[in-house]
Amino acid sequence: MAPIRVAFLTFYYEAWDALAEIHELMLNDPRFEVVVVAIPRRLTGDQNFDDASATSAFFDSIGVEHVVAGGFDLEAYAPDYVFINYPWQRNYQPGYAVENLITFTKVCYVPYFSLPLVNEPGVDGVAPHQYTQAPHRLAHMVFLQDSSVKAAFDSTDRRDHAFFTGTPKIDALIAASKTETPSWPIESKTTPGSRAFRLIWAPHHSYAQRWLNFGVFTEMREEMLAFAAAHPEIEIVMRPHPFMFGTLTDRDLMTADEVADWRERWNALPNTALDETSSFTALMLACDALFTDGISFIAEFPFVTKRPAIFWEKPDHWAFTPLGELAAATSIRVTNFAGFESALKKAIEWGLPNRSAEIDALFAAASPYPGKAAEKIIEQIRLDAGL
């Protein structure tokens, strides 16, 4: 019998960990023939689609064999299944939109984010964007991290196409936390035998009620710059959401020149760095604390480090789901820059507070099949293919 032919189609390489273990297991299983395809993308703030070179470079950096769209005819390859990890179709070239893919293959969607943590304003129950977008409506199989989202699918005619498996992304985080080598991009200037306090700053990309409304970068960017300049004994690595700088200019919150000027001043300090590409797990393992206004980081940081994040919580952000509330409960919540400074001072002097009970509760809810998500996804593919 011919092997099952599977293509992994992605431009959102920042979340390759949602697909990586599925790919690895299939690659080493003779029942599958696998190809990874790097495709162009156009993110918020981008004027045109790129040439997929950044995605290709990422795969080169982690040793994943792949082909690049333009030099590879996906339809002629005739895959039995195509895996995607990103739902919003506006960021795909039309030829790779799910509406086109389903004309010649079975699409499988694995969400790129670790957990569905946020609801939509005025929605009682699961947010529609979790189960009504094009991949949810058209994909042959959708693999879900949360039982409540599965229940939402079950209320529609898509119930037989949605599977509650947990997410390989969390499994990958947990596995990496045990195997990755800590990495820090700032060469310490402290005296021999001592080390500066290491802080990750992870700002989000959402700035208004139109979408999520968690980000506070625009209102605190100068304070953070001044804080870093005033505290050379603290090393701060900024890890922005991949969409953040593009969103700032696209939403007219900052001009491109203002963004470039701020970045130049940030990078000029001896105790700061801007890291957009390295392993986030390796960064988390190397740091002493994480400060964020974002969403997934408040769950991912405690998964990796068993410690709470410092979370600047904007008062009118979109409401958390029950899982989101569990994630937020693990964190040190602050509401302004003074609160951040106070929480960080305590962390430096006394260490981060113990949130082990809250972290255990989050993990129990977020990882229904620990270490088994990719295997459960592959099992569904085998059953669907009749193996």
mmCIF file of C-alpha atoms in Angstrom:
data_model
loop_
_atom_site.group_PDB
_atom_site.id
_atom_site.type_symbol
_atom_site.label_atom_id
_atom_site.label_comp_id
_atom_site.label_asym_id
_atom_site.label_seq_id
_atom_site.Cartn_x
_atom_site.Cartn_y
_atom_site.Cartn_z
ATOM 1 C CA MET A 1 0.000 0.000 0.000
ATOM 2 C CA ALA A 2 1.301 3.460 -0.906
ATOM 3 C CA PRO A 3 2.233 5.664 2.051
ATOM 4 C CA ILE A 4 -0.078 8.471 3.121
ATOM 5 C CA ARG A 5 1.221 11.632 1.471
ATOM 6 C CA VAL A 6 1.215 14.629 3.847
ATOM 7 C CA ALA A 7 2.263 18.241 3.258
ATOM 8 C CA PHE A 8 2.894 20.707 6.078
ATOM 9 C CA LEU A 9 2.096 24.137 4.711
ATOM 10 C CA THR A 10 3.181 27.129 6.775
ATOM 11 C CA PHE A 11 4.339 30.708 6.840
ATOM 12 C CA TYR A 12 3.783 31.175 10.556
ATOM 13 C CA TYR A 13 7.044 29.564 11.530
ATOM 14 C CA GLU A 14 6.977 31.300 14.905
ATOM 15 C CA ALA A 15 4.427 28.628 15.862
ATOM 16 C CA TRP A 16 5.973 25.657 14.079
ATOM 17 C CA ASP A 17 5.923 23.927 17.476
ATOM 18 C CA ALA A 18 2.190 23.314 16.952
ATOM 19 C CA LEU A 19 3.100 20.996 14.057
ATOM 20 C CA ALA A 20 6.685 19.950 14.770
ATOM 21 C CA GLU A 21 6.066 16.713 16.661
ATOM 22 C CA ILE A 22 3.392 15.587 14.192
ATOM 23 C CA HIS A 23 5.906 16.155 11.399
ATOM 24 C CA GLU A 24 8.701 14.352 13.238
ATOM 25 C CA LEU A 25 6.588 11.298 14.056
ATOM 26 C CA MET A 26 5.292 11.034 10.493
ATOM 27 C CA LEU A 27 8.780 11.541 9.073
ATOM 28 C CA ASN A 28 9.949 8.469 10.970
ATOM 29 C CA ASP A 29 6.884 6.360 10.165
ATOM 30 C CA PRO A 30 7.050 4.396 6.860
ATOM 31 C CA ARG A 31 3.283 4.691 6.529
ATOM 32 C CA PHE A 32 3.734 8.382 5.700
ATOM 33 C CA GLU A 33 5.467 10.387 3.000
ATOM 34 C CA VAL A 34 6.073 13.937 4.224
ATOM 35 C CA VAL A 35 7.011 17.311 2.763
ATOM 36 C CA VAL A 36 7.253 20.718 4.453
ATOM 37 C CA VAL A 37 6.362 23.692 2.257
ATOM 38 C CA ALA A 38 7.434 27.244 3.168
ATOM 39 C CA ILE A 39 4.959 29.709 1.664
ATOM 40 C CA PRO A 40 4.843 33.535 1.422
ATOM 41 C CA ARG A 41 3.050 35.613 4.026
ATOM 42 C CA ARG A 42 1.708 39.115 4.487
ATOM 43 C CA LEU A 43 1.267 40.026 8.136
ATOM 44 C CA THR A 44 -0.402 43.081 9.612
ATOM 45 C CA GLY A 45 1.438 46.185 8.443
ATOM 46 C CA ASP A 46 3.097 44.456 5.478
ATOM 47 C CA GLN A 47 2.318 45.943 2.081
ATOM 48 C CA ASN A 48 3.097 42.836 0.051
ATOM 49 C CA PHE A 49 3.619 39.125 0.431
ATOM 50 C CA ASP A 50 7.207 38.135 1.148
ATOM 51 C CA ASP A 51 9.170 35.491 -0.765
ATOM 52 C CA ALA A 52 9.060 32.905 2.049
ATOM 53 C CA SER A 53 12.808 33.322 2.571
ATOM 54 C CA ALA A 54 12.420 34.018 6.303
ATOM 55 C CA THR A 55 10.356 30.864 6.749
ATOM 56 C CA SER A 56 12.876 28.895 4.731
ATOM 57 C CA ALA A 57 15.755 30.285 6.803
ATOM 58 C CA PHE A 58 13.953 29.229 9.961
ATOM 59 C CA PHE A 59 13.614 25.667 8.744
ATOM 60 C CA ASP A 60 17.276 25.660 7.719
ATOM 61 C CA SER A 61 18.201 26.828 11.218
ATOM 62 C CA ILE A 62 16.431 23.899 12.894
ATOM 63 C CA GLY A 63 17.442 21.301 10.309
ATOM 64 C CA VAL A 64 14.011 20.627 8.802
ATOM 65 C CA GLU A 65 14.142 19.651 5.142
ATOM 66 C CA HIS A 66 11.618 21.655 3.133
ATOM 67 C CA VAL A 67 10.723 23.119 -0.218
ATOM 68 C CA VAL A 68 9.822 26.713 -0.999
ATOM 69 C CA ALA A 69 6.604 27.717 -2.720
ATOM 70 C CA GLY A 70 7.213 28.872 -6.265
ATOM 71 C CA GLY A 71 9.591 26.038 -6.929
ATOM 72 C CA PHE A 72 7.148 23.372 -5.803
ATOM 73 C CA ASP A 73 3.734 22.527 -7.246
ATOM 74 C CA LEU A 74 1.627 21.476 -4.288
ATOM 75 C CA GLU A 75 -1.379 20.419 -6.354
ATOM 76 C CA ALA A 76 0.773 18.289 -8.648
ATOM 77 C CA TYR A 77 2.313 16.662 -5.571
ATOM 78 C CA ALA A 78 -1.242 15.537 -4.778
ATOM 79 C CA PRO A 79 -1.026 15.221 -0.989
ATOM 80 C CA ASP A 80 -3.632 13.148 0.765
ATOM 81 C CA TYR A 81 -3.578 15.644 3.648
ATOM 82 C CA VAL A 82 -2.305 19.180 4.118
ATOM 83 C CA PHE A 83 -1.615 20.476 7.632
ATOM 84 C CA ILE A 84 -1.909 24.180 8.429
ATOM 85 C CA ASN A 85 -1.410 25.982 11.745
ATOM 86 C CA TYR A 86 -2.913 29.425 11.038
ATOM 87 C CA PRO A 87 -6.605 30.279 10.544
ATOM 88 C CA TRP A 88 -6.845 33.849 9.211
ATOM 89 C CA GLN A 89 -7.093 33.599 5.460
ATOM 90 C CA ARG A 90 -6.201 37.226 4.695
ATOM 91 C CA ASN A 91 -2.562 36.402 5.426
ATOM 92 C CA TYR A 92 -2.423 33.613 2.804
ATOM 93 C CA GLN A 93 -1.827 34.055 -0.889
ATOM 94 C CA PRO A 94 -5.128 33.110 -2.607
ATOM 95 C CA GLY A 95 -3.735 29.888 -4.018
ATOM 96 C CA TYR A 96 -3.039 28.622 -0.505
ATOM 97 C CA ALA A 97 -6.340 29.678 1.038
ATOM 98 C CA VAL A 98 -8.327 26.811 2.478
ATOM 99 C CA GLU A 99 -11.061 27.315 -0.139
ATOM 100 C CA ASN A 100 -8.544 26.388 -2.831
ATOM 101 C CA LEU A 101 -6.747 23.656 -0.912
ATOM 102 C CA ILE A 102 -9.920 21.633 -0.356
ATOM 103 C CA THR A 103 -10.393 21.286 -4.125
ATOM 104 C CA PHE A 104 -7.511 18.809 -4.272
ATOM 105 C CA THR A 105 -6.688 17.616 -0.736
ATOM 106 C CA LYS A 106 -7.952 17.121 2.796
ATOM 107 C CA VAL A 107 -6.986 20.020 5.047
ATOM 108 C CA CYS A 108 -6.075 19.435 8.704
ATOM 109 C CA TYR A 109 -5.924 22.447 11.007
ATOM 110 C CA VAL A 110 -3.922 22.509 14.244
ATOM 111 C CA PRO A 111 -4.238 25.911 16.000
ATOM 112 C CA TYR A 112 -0.961 27.810 16.307
ATOM 113 C CA PHE A 113 -1.700 29.159 19.791
ATOM 114 C CA SER A 114 -1.239 27.108 22.918
ATOM 115 C CA LEU A 115 -4.702 27.618 24.421
ATOM 116 C CA PRO A 116 -7.992 29.467 23.733
ATOM 117 C CA LEU A 117 -7.639 31.998 26.559
ATOM 118 C CA VAL A 118 -9.823 34.922 25.458
ATOM 119 C CA ASN A 119 -13.486 35.327 24.598
ATOM 120 C CA GLU A 120 -15.205 37.942 22.436
ATOM 121 C CA PRO A 121 -17.135 40.948 23.784
ATOM 122 C CA GLY A 122 -20.782 40.135 24.396
ATOM 123 C CA VAL A 123 -20.321 36.429 23.727
ATOM 124 C CA ASP A 124 -21.670 33.974 26.245
ATOM 125 C CA GLY A 125 -19.664 30.821 25.672
ATOM 126 C CA VAL A 126 -16.963 29.995 23.155
ATOM 127 C CA ALA A 127 -15.782 32.860 20.947
ATOM 128 C CA PRO A 128 -16.972 32.416 17.335
ATOM 129 C CA HIS A 129 -13.457 32.939 15.965
ATOM 130 C CA GLN A 130 -12.555 29.639 17.655
ATOM 131 C CA TYR A 131 -14.901 27.589 15.498
ATOM 132 C CA THR A 132 -16.484 29.611 12.647
ATOM 133 C CA GLN A 133 -13.541 30.727 10.502
ATOM 134 C CA ALA A 134 -12.892 29.219 7.084
ATOM 135 C CA PRO A 135 -10.575 26.411 8.276
ATOM 136 C CA HIS A 136 -13.108 25.475 10.960
ATOM 137 C CA ARG A 137 -15.885 25.321 8.370
ATOM 138 C CA LEU A 138 -13.965 23.714 5.517
ATOM 139 C CA ALA A 139 -11.096 21.651 6.909
ATOM 140 C CA HIS A 140 -11.506 17.906 6.827
ATOM 141 C CA MET A 141 -10.177 17.633 10.377
ATOM 142 C CA VAL A 142 -9.693 20.223 13.136
ATOM 143 C CA PHE A 143 -7.673 19.280 16.220
ATOM 144 C CA LEU A 144 -8.617 21.112 19.403
ATOM 145 C CA GLN A 145 -6.939 22.019 22.691
ATOM 146 C CA ASP A 146 -10.056 22.659 24.758
ATOM 147 C CA SER A 147 -13.146 20.591 25.518
ATOM 148 C CA SER A 148 -15.402 23.658 25.483
ATOM 149 C CA VAL A 149 -14.393 24.437 21.884
ATOM 150 C CA LYS A 150 -15.117 20.828 20.983
ATOM 151 C CA ALA A 151 -18.581 21.285 22.533
ATOM 152 C CA ALA A 152 -19.072 24.360 20.356
ATOM 153 C CA PHE A 153 -18.249 22.308 17.256
ATOM 154 C CA ASP A 154 -20.628 19.621 18.453
ATOM 155 C CA SER A 155 -23.459 22.135 18.309
ATOM 156 C CA THR A 156 -22.876 22.544 14.558
ATOM 157 C CA ASP A 157 -22.821 20.230 11.555
ATOM 158 C CA ARG A 158 -19.008 20.137 11.889
ATOM 159 C CA ARG A 159 -19.064 17.891 14.947
ATOM 160 C CA ASP A 160 -17.632 14.881 13.106
ATOM 161 C CA HIS A 161 -14.706 16.913 11.787
ATOM 162 C CA ALA A 162 -13.458 18.220 15.163
ATOM 163 C CA PHE A 163 -11.304 16.187 17.545
ATOM 164 C CA PHE A 164 -10.310 16.943 21.123
ATOM 165 C CA THR A 165 -6.657 15.915 21.269
ATOM 166 C CA GLY A 166 -4.859 18.576 23.278
ATOM 167 C CA THR A 167 -2.112 20.550 21.563
ATOM 168 C CA PRO A 168 1.383 19.456 20.535
ATOM 169 C CA LYS A 169 2.474 23.020 21.319
ATOM 170 C CA ILE A 170 2.169 22.499 25.070
ATOM 171 C CA ASP A 171 3.773 19.069 24.821
ATOM 172 C CA ALA A 172 6.646 20.693 22.915
ATOM 173 C CA LEU A 173 7.032 23.373 25.570
ATOM 174 C CA ILE A 174 7.176 20.826 28.353
ATOM 175 C CA ALA A 175 9.628 18.627 26.453
ATOM 176 C CA ALA A 176 11.844 21.581 25.532
ATOM 177 C CA SER A 177 11.924 22.773 29.115
ATOM 178 C CA LYS A 178 13.676 19.516 29.987
ATOM 179 C CA THR A 179 16.099 19.382 27.061
ATOM 180 C CA GLU A 180 16.901 22.860 25.733
ATOM 181 C CA THR A 181 20.005 24.744 26.794
ATOM 182 C CA PRO A 182 19.272 28.149 28.319
ATOM 183 C CA SER A 183 20.300 30.980 25.996
ATOM 184 C CA TRP A 184 20.621 34.701 26.689
ATOM 185 C CA PRO A 185 21.527 37.176 23.918
ATOM 186 C CA ILE A 186 23.113 39.834 26.144
ATOM 187 C CA GLU A 187 26.776 39.479 27.014
ATOM 188 C CA SER A 188 26.835 40.314 30.691
ATOM 189 C CA LYS A 189 28.823 43.377 31.755
ATOM 190 C CA THR A 190 28.692 42.498 35.453
ATOM 191 C CA THR A 191 31.750 41.749 37.551
ATOM 192 C CA PRO A 192 33.229 38.232 37.594
ATOM 193 C CA GLY A 193 31.377 35.891 39.893
ATOM 194 C CA SER A 194 28.094 37.795 39.677
ATOM 195 C CA ARG A 195 25.287 38.009 37.163
ATOM 196 C CA ALA A 196 22.795 40.692 36.272
ATOM 197 C CA PHE A 197 19.102 40.046 36.876
ATOM 198 C CA ARG A 198 17.589 38.819 33.601
ATOM 199 C CA LEU A 199 14.157 40.001 32.494
ATOM 200 C CA ILE A 200 12.182 39.111 29.372
ATOM 201 C CA TRP A 201 9.771 41.804 28.233
ATOM 202 C CA ALA A 202 7.121 40.356 25.903
ATOM 203 C CA PRO A 203 4.681 43.038 24.661
ATOM 204 C CA HIS A 204 1.529 42.065 22.776
ATOM 205 C CA HIS A 205 0.223 43.418 19.463
ATOM 206 C CA SER A 206 -3.414 44.255 20.305
ATOM 207 C CA TYR A 207 -4.253 47.870 21.164
ATOM 208 C CA ALA A 208 -7.991 48.430 20.851
ATOM 209 C CA GLN A 209 -11.405 46.900 21.419
ATOM 210 C CA ARG A 210 -11.496 45.864 17.770
ATOM 211 C CA TRP A 211 -9.229 42.948 18.660
ATOM 212 C CA LEU A 212 -8.310 41.597 22.127
ATOM 213 C CA ASN A 213 -7.110 44.931 23.608
ATOM 214 C CA PHE A 214 -4.257 43.664 25.765
ATOM 215 C CA GLY A 215 -1.303 45.692 24.491
ATOM 216 C CA VAL A 216 0.086 48.650 26.452
ATOM 217 C CA PHE A 217 3.340 49.254 24.557
ATOM 218 C CA THR A 218 2.224 52.616 23.199
ATOM 219 C CA GLU A 219 1.530 54.032 26.657
ATOM 220 C CA MET A 220 4.627 52.745 28.427
ATOM 221 C CA ARG A 221 7.362 52.448 25.829
ATOM 222 C CA GLU A 222 9.227 55.574 26.994
ATOM 223 C CA GLU A 223 8.915 54.570 30.648
ATOM 224 C CA MET A 224 10.382 51.172 29.826
ATOM 225 C CA LEU A 225 13.239 52.772 27.923
ATOM 226 C CA ALA A 226 13.958 55.114 30.837
ATOM 227 C CA PHE A 227 13.724 52.233 33.305
ATOM 228 C CA ALA A 228 16.244 50.178 31.340
ATOM 229 C CA ALA A 229 18.628 53.132 31.128
ATOM 230 C CA ALA A 230 18.328 53.767 34.873
ATOM 231 C CA HIS A 231 18.938 50.110 35.814
ATOM 232 C CA PRO A 232 22.093 48.807 34.136
ATOM 233 C CA GLU A 233 22.123 46.010 36.721
ATOM 234 C CA ILE A 234 19.035 44.514 35.019
ATOM 235 C CA GLU A 235 19.361 42.945 31.570
ATOM 236 C CA ILE A 236 16.158 43.175 29.536
ATOM 237 C CA VAL A 237 15.479 41.159 26.400
ATOM 238 C CA MET A 238 12.463 42.413 24.484
ATOM 239 C CA ARG A 239 10.541 39.631 22.754
ATOM 240 C CA PRO A 240 7.666 41.341 20.899
ATOM 241 C CA HIS A 241 4.735 39.491 19.422
ATOM 242 C CA PRO A 242 5.575 38.874 15.738
ATOM 243 C CA PHE A 243 2.742 41.192 14.699
ATOM 244 C CA MET A 244 3.497 44.025 17.112
ATOM 245 C CA PHE A 245 5.615 46.483 15.160
ATOM 246 C CA GLY A 246 3.537 45.987 12.030
ATOM 247 C CA THR A 247 0.344 46.588 13.976
ATOM 248 C CA LEU A 248 1.708 49.833 15.429
ATOM 249 C CA THR A 249 2.180 51.323 11.973
ATOM 250 C CA ASP A 250 -0.832 49.687 10.338
ATOM 251 C CA ARG A 251 -3.166 51.080 13.024
ATOM 252 C CA ASP A 252 -1.495 54.525 12.881
ATOM 253 C CA LEU A 253 -0.379 54.264 16.503
ATOM 254 C CA MET A 254 3.205 55.053 15.542
ATOM 255 C CA THR A 255 4.869 56.030 12.301
ATOM 256 C CA ALA A 256 7.555 53.843 10.780
ATOM 257 C CA ASP A 257 10.126 56.519 11.678
ATOM 258 C CA GLU A 258 8.945 56.572 15.298
ATOM 259 C CA VAL A 259 9.216 52.787 15.516
ATOM 260 C CA ALA A 260 12.695 52.846 13.982
ATOM 261 C CA ASP A 261 13.810 55.605 16.367
ATOM 262 C CA TRP A 262 12.515 53.762 19.432
ATOM 263 C CA ARG A 263 14.140 50.525 18.355
ATOM 264 C CA GLU A 264 17.443 52.297 17.754
ATOM 265 C CA ARG A 265 17.391 53.844 21.233
ATOM 266 C CA TRP A 266 16.472 50.495 22.797
ATOM 267 C CA ASN A 267 19.230 48.613 21.003
ATOM 268 C CA ALA A 268 21.790 51.292 21.905
ATOM 269 C CA LEU A 269 21.636 50.490 25.621
ATOM 270 C CA PRO A 270 24.277 48.044 26.883
ATOM 271 C CA ASN A 271 21.809 46.067 29.002
ATOM 272 C CA THR A 272 19.019 45.583 26.443
ATOM 273 C CA ALA A 273 18.395 43.438 23.389
ATOM 274 C CA LEU A 274 15.621 42.853 20.869
ATOM 275 C CA ASP A 275 15.159 39.158 20.095
ATOM 276 C CA GLU A 276 12.512 38.163 17.566
ATOM 277 C CA THR A 277 13.787 34.816 16.338
ATOM 278 C CA SER A 278 15.579 32.641 18.889
ATOM 279 C CA SER A 279 14.006 29.815 20.843
ATOM 280 C CA PHE A 280 11.598 31.329 23.323
ATOM 281 C CA THR A 281 11.920 28.283 25.529
ATOM 282 C CA ALA A 282 15.689 28.767 25.733
ATOM 283 C CA LEU A 283 15.114 32.420 26.643
ATOM 284 C CA MET A 284 12.609 31.539 29.352
ATOM 285 C CA LEU A 285 14.968 28.983 30.855
ATOM 286 C CA ALA A 286 17.737 31.594 30.989
ATOM 287 C CA CYS A 287 15.730 34.454 32.516
ATOM 288 C CA ASP A 288 14.864 35.318 36.101
ATOM 289 C CA ALA A 289 11.441 36.825 35.329
ATOM 290 C CA LEU A 290 9.075 37.594 32.470
ATOM 291 C CA PHE A 291 6.998 40.745 32.082
ATOM 292 C CA THR A 292 4.148 40.766 29.578
ATOM 293 C CA ASP A 293 0.863 42.386 28.682
ATOM 294 C CA GLY A 294 0.042 39.481 26.412
ATOM 295 C CA ILE A 295 -1.999 36.322 26.500
ATOM 296 C CA SER A 296 -0.270 33.052 25.714
ATOM 297 C CA PHE A 297 2.904 33.985 27.609
ATOM 298 C CA ILE A 298 1.077 34.016 30.954
ATOM 299 C CA ALA A 299 0.386 30.319 30.369
ATOM 300 C CA GLU A 300 3.568 29.303 28.563
ATOM 301 C CA PHE A 301 6.015 30.837 31.034
ATOM 302 C CA PRO A 302 4.722 28.838 34.026
ATOM 303 C CA PHE A 303 4.555 25.683 31.894
ATOM 304 C CA VAL A 304 8.275 25.995 31.134
ATOM 305 C CA THR A 305 9.628 27.469 34.361
ATOM 306 C CA LYS A 306 6.997 26.623 37.015
ATOM 307 C CA ARG A 307 7.112 30.314 37.950
ATOM 308 C CA PRO A 308 4.574 33.134 37.523
ATOM 309 C CA ALA A 309 4.830 35.875 34.916
ATOM 310 C CA ILE A 310 4.423 39.539 35.828
ATOM 311 C CA PHE A 311 1.275 40.461 33.893
ATOM 312 C CA TRP A 312 0.254 44.060 33.159
ATOM 313 C CA GLU A 313 -3.486 43.604 32.845
ATOM 314 C CA LYS A 314 -5.263 46.258 30.839
ATOM 315 C CA PRO A 315 -8.617 46.892 32.566
ATOM 316 C CA ASP A 316 -10.858 46.650 29.506
ATOM 317 C CA HIS A 317 -9.275 43.763 27.614
ATOM 318 C CA TRP A 318 -11.491 41.100 26.085
ATOM 319 C CA ALA A 319 -12.685 38.732 28.784
ATOM 320 C CA PHE A 320 -10.775 35.581 29.606
ATOM 321 C CA THR A 321 -12.240 32.149 28.982
ATOM 322 C CA PRO A 322 -12.260 29.791 31.987
ATOM 323 C CA LEU A 323 -8.846 28.548 30.822
ATOM 324 C CA GLY A 324 -7.700 32.137 30.527
ATOM 325 C CA GLU A 325 -8.760 32.832 34.092
ATOM 326 C CA LEU A 326 -6.723 29.849 35.249
ATOM 327 C CA ALA A 327 -3.701 31.189 33.343
ATOM 328 C CA ALA A 328 -4.125 34.693 34.748
ATOM 329 C CA ALA A 329 -4.396 33.276 38.260
ATOM 330 C CA THR A 330 -0.844 31.934 37.955
ATOM 331 C CA SER A 331 0.523 35.424 37.291
ATOM 332 C CA ILE A 332 1.458 38.493 39.316
ATOM 333 C CA ARG A 333 -1.147 40.968 38.081
ATOM 334 C CA VAL A 334 -0.298 44.682 37.862
ATOM 335 C CA THR A 335 -2.188 47.553 36.257
ATOM 336 C CA ASN A 336 0.430 50.260 35.715
ATOM 337 C CA PHE A 337 4.146 50.844 35.417
ATOM 338 C CA ALA A 338 4.552 51.507 39.129
ATOM 339 C CA GLY A 339 2.980 48.118 39.802
ATOM 340 C CA PHE A 340 5.450 46.481 37.431
ATOM 341 C CA GLU A 341 8.395 48.190 39.137
ATOM 342 C CA SER A 342 7.163 47.085 42.557
ATOM 343 C CA ALA A 343 6.630 43.472 41.453
ATOM 344 C CA LEU A 344 10.036 43.349 39.809
ATOM 345 C CA LYS A 345 11.765 44.829 42.879
ATOM 346 C CA LYS A 346 10.190 42.119 45.044
ATOM 347 C CA ALA A 347 11.224 39.435 42.563
ATOM 348 C CA ILE A 348 14.809 40.677 42.624
ATOM 349 C CA GLU A 349 14.940 40.900 46.424
ATOM 350 C CA TRP A 350 12.834 37.901 47.436
ATOM 351 C CA GLY A 351 12.244 35.809 44.330
ATOM 352 C CA LEU A 352 8.976 35.231 42.521
ATOM 353 C CA PRO A 353 6.028 34.102 44.669
ATOM 354 C CA ASN A 354 4.955 30.474 44.773
ATOM 355 C CA ARG A 355 2.073 29.797 42.389
ATOM 356 C CA SER A 356 2.504 26.017 42.216
ATOM 357 C CA ALA A 357 -1.120 25.201 43.062
ATOM 358 C CA GLU A 358 -2.404 27.572 40.390
ATOM 359 C CA ILE A 359 0.093 26.277 37.837
ATOM 360 C CA ASP A 360 -0.903 22.668 38.561
ATOM 361 C CA ALA A 361 -4.573 23.583 38.078
ATOM 362 C CA LEU A 362 -3.813 25.246 34.748
ATOM 363 C CA PHE A 363 -1.779 22.291 33.520
ATOM 364 C CA ALA A 364 -4.480 19.802 34.479
ATOM 365 C CA ALA A 365 -7.049 21.763 32.452
ATOM 366 C CA ALA A 366 -4.793 22.614 29.513
ATOM 367 C CA SER A 367 -3.108 19.281 28.887
ATOM 368 C CA PRO A 368 -5.766 16.545 28.838
ATOM 369 C CA TYR A 369 -3.378 13.976 27.335
ATOM 370 C CA PRO A 370 0.115 14.979 28.482
ATOM 371 C CA GLY A 371 2.740 14.188 25.885
ATOM 372 C CA LYS A 372 0.245 12.427 23.633
ATOM 373 C CA ALA A 373 -1.368 15.161 21.491
ATOM 374 C CA ALA A 374 0.658 14.492 18.326
ATOM 375 C CA GLU A 375 0.126 10.746 18.650
ATOM 376 C CA LYS A 376 -3.622 11.227 19.010
ATOM 377 C CA ILE A 377 -3.690 13.473 15.922
ATOM 378 C CA ILE A 378 -1.763 10.933 13.874
ATOM 379 C CA GLU A 379 -4.065 8.157 15.061
ATOM 380 C CA GLN A 380 -7.047 10.098 13.694
ATOM 381 C CA ILE A 381 -5.262 10.473 10.355
ATOM 382 C CA ARG A 382 -4.606 6.730 10.245
ATOM 383 C CA LEU A 383 -8.236 5.952 10.991
ATOM 384 C CA ASP A 384 -9.416 8.422 8.371
ATOM 385 C CA ALA A 385 -7.072 6.894 5.807
ATOM 386 C CA GLY A 386 -8.225 3.386 6.647
ATOM 387 C CA LEU A 387 -4.981 2.171 8.189
#
